[in-house]
C-alpha positions as a LaTeX table, in Angstrom:
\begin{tabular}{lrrr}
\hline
Residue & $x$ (\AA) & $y$ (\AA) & $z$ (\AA) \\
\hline
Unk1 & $-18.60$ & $-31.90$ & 7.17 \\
Unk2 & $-20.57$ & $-29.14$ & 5.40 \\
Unk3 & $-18.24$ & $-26.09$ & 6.90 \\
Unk4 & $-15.04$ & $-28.20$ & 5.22 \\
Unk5 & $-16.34$ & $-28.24$ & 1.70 \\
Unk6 & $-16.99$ & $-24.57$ & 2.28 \\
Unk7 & $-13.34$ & $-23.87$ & 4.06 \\
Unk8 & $-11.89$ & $-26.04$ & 1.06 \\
Unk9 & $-13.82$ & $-23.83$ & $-1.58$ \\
Unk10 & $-12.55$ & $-20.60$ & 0.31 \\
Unk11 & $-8.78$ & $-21.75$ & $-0.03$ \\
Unk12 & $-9.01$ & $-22.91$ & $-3.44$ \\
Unk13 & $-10.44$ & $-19.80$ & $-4.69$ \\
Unk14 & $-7.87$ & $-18.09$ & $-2.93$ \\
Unk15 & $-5.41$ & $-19.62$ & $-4.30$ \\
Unk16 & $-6.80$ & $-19.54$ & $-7.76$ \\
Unk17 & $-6.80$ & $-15.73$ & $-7.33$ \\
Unk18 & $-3.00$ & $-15.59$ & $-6.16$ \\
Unk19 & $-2.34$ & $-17.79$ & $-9.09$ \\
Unk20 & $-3.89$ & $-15.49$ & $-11.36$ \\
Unk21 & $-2.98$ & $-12.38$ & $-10.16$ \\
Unk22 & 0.73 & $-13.17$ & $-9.56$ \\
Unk23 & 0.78 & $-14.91$ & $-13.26$ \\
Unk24 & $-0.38$ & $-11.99$ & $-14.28$ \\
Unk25 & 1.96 & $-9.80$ & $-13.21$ \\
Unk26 & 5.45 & $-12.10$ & $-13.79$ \\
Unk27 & 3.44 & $-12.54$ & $-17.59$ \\
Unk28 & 2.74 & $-8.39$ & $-17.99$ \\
Unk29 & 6.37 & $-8.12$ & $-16.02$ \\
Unk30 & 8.35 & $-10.60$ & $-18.97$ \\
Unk31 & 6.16 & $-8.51$ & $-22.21$ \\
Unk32 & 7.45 & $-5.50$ & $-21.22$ \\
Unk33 & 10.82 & $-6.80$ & $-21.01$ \\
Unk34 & 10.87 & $-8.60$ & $-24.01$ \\
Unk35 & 9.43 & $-5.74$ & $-25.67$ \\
Unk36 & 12.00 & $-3.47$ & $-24.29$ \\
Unk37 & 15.26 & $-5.93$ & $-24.93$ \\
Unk38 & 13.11 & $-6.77$ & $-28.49$ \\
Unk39 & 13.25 & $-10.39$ & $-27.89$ \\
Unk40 & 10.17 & $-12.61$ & $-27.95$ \\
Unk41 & 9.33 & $-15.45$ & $-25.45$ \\
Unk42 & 8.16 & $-18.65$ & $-26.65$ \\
Unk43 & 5.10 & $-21.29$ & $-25.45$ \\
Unk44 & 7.25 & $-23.46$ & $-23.39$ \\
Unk45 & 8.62 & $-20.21$ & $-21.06$ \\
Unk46 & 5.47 & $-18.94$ & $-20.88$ \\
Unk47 & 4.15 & $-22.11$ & $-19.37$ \\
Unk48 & 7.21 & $-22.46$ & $-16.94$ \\
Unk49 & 6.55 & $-19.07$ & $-15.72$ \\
Unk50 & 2.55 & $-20.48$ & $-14.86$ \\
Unk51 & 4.41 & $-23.59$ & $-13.11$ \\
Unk52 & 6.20 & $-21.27$ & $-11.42$ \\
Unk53 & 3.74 & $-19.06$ & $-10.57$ \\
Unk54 & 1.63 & $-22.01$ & $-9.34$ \\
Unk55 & 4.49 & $-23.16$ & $-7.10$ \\
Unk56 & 4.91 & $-19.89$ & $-5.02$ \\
Unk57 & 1.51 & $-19.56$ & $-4.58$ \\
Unk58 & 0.50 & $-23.16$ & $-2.94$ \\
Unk59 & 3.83 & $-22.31$ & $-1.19$ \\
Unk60 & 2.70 & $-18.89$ & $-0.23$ \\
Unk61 & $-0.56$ & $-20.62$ & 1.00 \\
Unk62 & 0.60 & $-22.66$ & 3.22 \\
Unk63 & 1.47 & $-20.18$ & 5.88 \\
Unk64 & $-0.62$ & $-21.07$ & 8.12 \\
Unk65 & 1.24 & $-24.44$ & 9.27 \\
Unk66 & 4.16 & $-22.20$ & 10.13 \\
Unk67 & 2.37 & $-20.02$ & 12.33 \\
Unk68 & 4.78 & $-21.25$ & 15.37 \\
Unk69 & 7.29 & $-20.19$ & 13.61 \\
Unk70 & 8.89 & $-16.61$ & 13.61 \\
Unk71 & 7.73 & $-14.52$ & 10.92 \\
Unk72 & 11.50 & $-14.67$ & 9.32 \\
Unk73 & 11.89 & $-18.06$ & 9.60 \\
Unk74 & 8.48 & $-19.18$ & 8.11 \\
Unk75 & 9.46 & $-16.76$ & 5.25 \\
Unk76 & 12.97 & $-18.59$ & 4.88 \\
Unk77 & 11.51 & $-21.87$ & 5.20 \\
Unk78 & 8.88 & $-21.31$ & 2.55 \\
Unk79 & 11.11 & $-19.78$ & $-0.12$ \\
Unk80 & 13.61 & $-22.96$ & 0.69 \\
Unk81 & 10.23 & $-25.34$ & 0.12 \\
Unk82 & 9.95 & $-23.20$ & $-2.99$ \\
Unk83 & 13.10 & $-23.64$ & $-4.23$ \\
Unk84 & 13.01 & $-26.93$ & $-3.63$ \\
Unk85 & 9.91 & $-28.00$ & $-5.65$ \\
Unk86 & 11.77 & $-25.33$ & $-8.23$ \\
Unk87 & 14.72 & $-27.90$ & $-8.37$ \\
Unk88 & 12.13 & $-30.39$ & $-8.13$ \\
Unk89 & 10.71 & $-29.21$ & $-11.30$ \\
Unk90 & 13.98 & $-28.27$ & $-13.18$ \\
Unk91 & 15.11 & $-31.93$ & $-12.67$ \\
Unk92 & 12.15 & $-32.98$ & $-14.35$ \\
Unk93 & 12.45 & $-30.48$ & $-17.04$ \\
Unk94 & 16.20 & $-32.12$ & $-17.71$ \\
Unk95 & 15.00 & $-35.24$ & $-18.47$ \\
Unk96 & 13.45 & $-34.24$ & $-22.07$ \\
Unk97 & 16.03 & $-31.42$ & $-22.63$ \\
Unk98 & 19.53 & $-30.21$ & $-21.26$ \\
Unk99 & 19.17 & $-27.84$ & $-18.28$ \\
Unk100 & 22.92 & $-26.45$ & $-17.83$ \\
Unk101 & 24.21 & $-25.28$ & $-14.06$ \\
Unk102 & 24.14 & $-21.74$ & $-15.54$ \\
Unk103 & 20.42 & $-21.99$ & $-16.81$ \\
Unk104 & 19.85 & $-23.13$ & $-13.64$ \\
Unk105 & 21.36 & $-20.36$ & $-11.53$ \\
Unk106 & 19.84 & $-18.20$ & $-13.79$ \\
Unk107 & 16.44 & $-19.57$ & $-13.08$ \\
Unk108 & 16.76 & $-19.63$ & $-9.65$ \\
Unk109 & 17.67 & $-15.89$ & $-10.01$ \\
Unk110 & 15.20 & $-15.28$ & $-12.41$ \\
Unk111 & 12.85 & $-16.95$ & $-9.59$ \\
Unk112 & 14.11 & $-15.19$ & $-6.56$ \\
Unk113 & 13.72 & $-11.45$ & $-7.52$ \\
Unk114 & 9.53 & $-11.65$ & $-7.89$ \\
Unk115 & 9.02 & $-14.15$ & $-5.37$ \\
Unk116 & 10.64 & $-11.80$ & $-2.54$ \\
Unk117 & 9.14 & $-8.80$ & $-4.05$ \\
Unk118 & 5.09 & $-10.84$ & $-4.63$ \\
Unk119 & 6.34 & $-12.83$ & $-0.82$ \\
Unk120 & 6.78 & $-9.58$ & 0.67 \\
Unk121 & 3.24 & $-8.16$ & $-0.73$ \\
Unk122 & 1.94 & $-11.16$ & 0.60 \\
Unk123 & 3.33 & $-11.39$ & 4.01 \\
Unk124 & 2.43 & $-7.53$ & 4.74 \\
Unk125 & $-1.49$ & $-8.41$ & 3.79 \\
Unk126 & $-1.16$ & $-11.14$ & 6.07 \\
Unk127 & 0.16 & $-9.45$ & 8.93 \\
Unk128 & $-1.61$ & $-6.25$ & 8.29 \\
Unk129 & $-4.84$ & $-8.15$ & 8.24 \\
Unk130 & $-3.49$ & $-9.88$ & 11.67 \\
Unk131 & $-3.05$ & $-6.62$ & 13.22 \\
Unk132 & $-6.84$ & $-5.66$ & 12.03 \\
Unk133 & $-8.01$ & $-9.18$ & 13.79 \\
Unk134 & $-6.03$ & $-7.98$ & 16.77 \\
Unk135 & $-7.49$ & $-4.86$ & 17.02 \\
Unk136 & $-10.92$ & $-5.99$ & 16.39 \\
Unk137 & $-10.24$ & $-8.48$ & 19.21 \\
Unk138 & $-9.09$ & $-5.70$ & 21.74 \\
Unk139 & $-11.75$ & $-3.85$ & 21.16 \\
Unk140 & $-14.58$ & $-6.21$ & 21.81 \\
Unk141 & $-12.61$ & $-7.08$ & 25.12 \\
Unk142 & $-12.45$ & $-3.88$ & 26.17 \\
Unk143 & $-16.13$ & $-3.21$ & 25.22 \\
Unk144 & $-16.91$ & $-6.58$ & 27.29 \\
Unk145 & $-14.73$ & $-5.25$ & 30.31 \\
Unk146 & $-16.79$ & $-1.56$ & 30.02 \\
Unk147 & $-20.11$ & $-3.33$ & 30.81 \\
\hline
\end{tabular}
């Protein structure tokens, strides 16, 4: 029971430091823009870009029930989950005020272009650090099979 609270701390921490860091960036990413285009963003897209952010990374998380899967179909499966909970969330945002079909293409757009670029970070950390487990697996085996 002990070594679950401690798992559960891990992941949430982990996922408190891909929400953070991948806020971060989109937040940095949308200043420089708006500084460059000299518009200004307001409270309520800041906070959809946190939502969002928070979204992709539980998503992002999650990888490990699609281990079975192919590596390009968990990817496609999660960014379809994300977009889901993205409609999910747009919905919701359309009951207190009008969300057109264009605003919502252009979120989903808007969406797509950092979450493959942040997704792909992410996967390659994930396998890379795969391929270190592997390694580190080999080698104890073939230090076992020396002896």
């Amino acid at each position: 029971m002990n070594w679950e609270i401690d798992v559960l701390k891990k992941y949430l921490k982990l996922l408190a430091l891909m929400i953070c860091v991948s806020y971060t960036f989109v937040s940095v990413t949308g200043v420089i823009v708006n500084i460059l285009s000299g518009t200004q963003i307001n409270n309520f897209n800041t906070f959809l870009m946190f939502v969002t952010c928070v979204i992709a990374s539980v998503v992002l998380s999650f990888h490990k029930l699609f281990d079975d899967l192919s590596p390009l179909m968990m990817m496609a499966l999660q960014y379809l989950i994300a977009c889901v909970l993205i409609g999910i969330m747009l919905f919701v945002i359309n009951l207190f005020d009008e969300v057109t079909l264009k605003g919502c293409f252009e979120f989903y757009r808007s969406f797509t272009i950092p979450y493959v670029i942040l997704a792909g970070f992410y996967y390659f950390s994930v396998f890379a650090d795969a391929k270190k487990d592997n390694d580190l697996i080999k080698e104890i085996q073939e230090q076992r099979n020396s002896k």
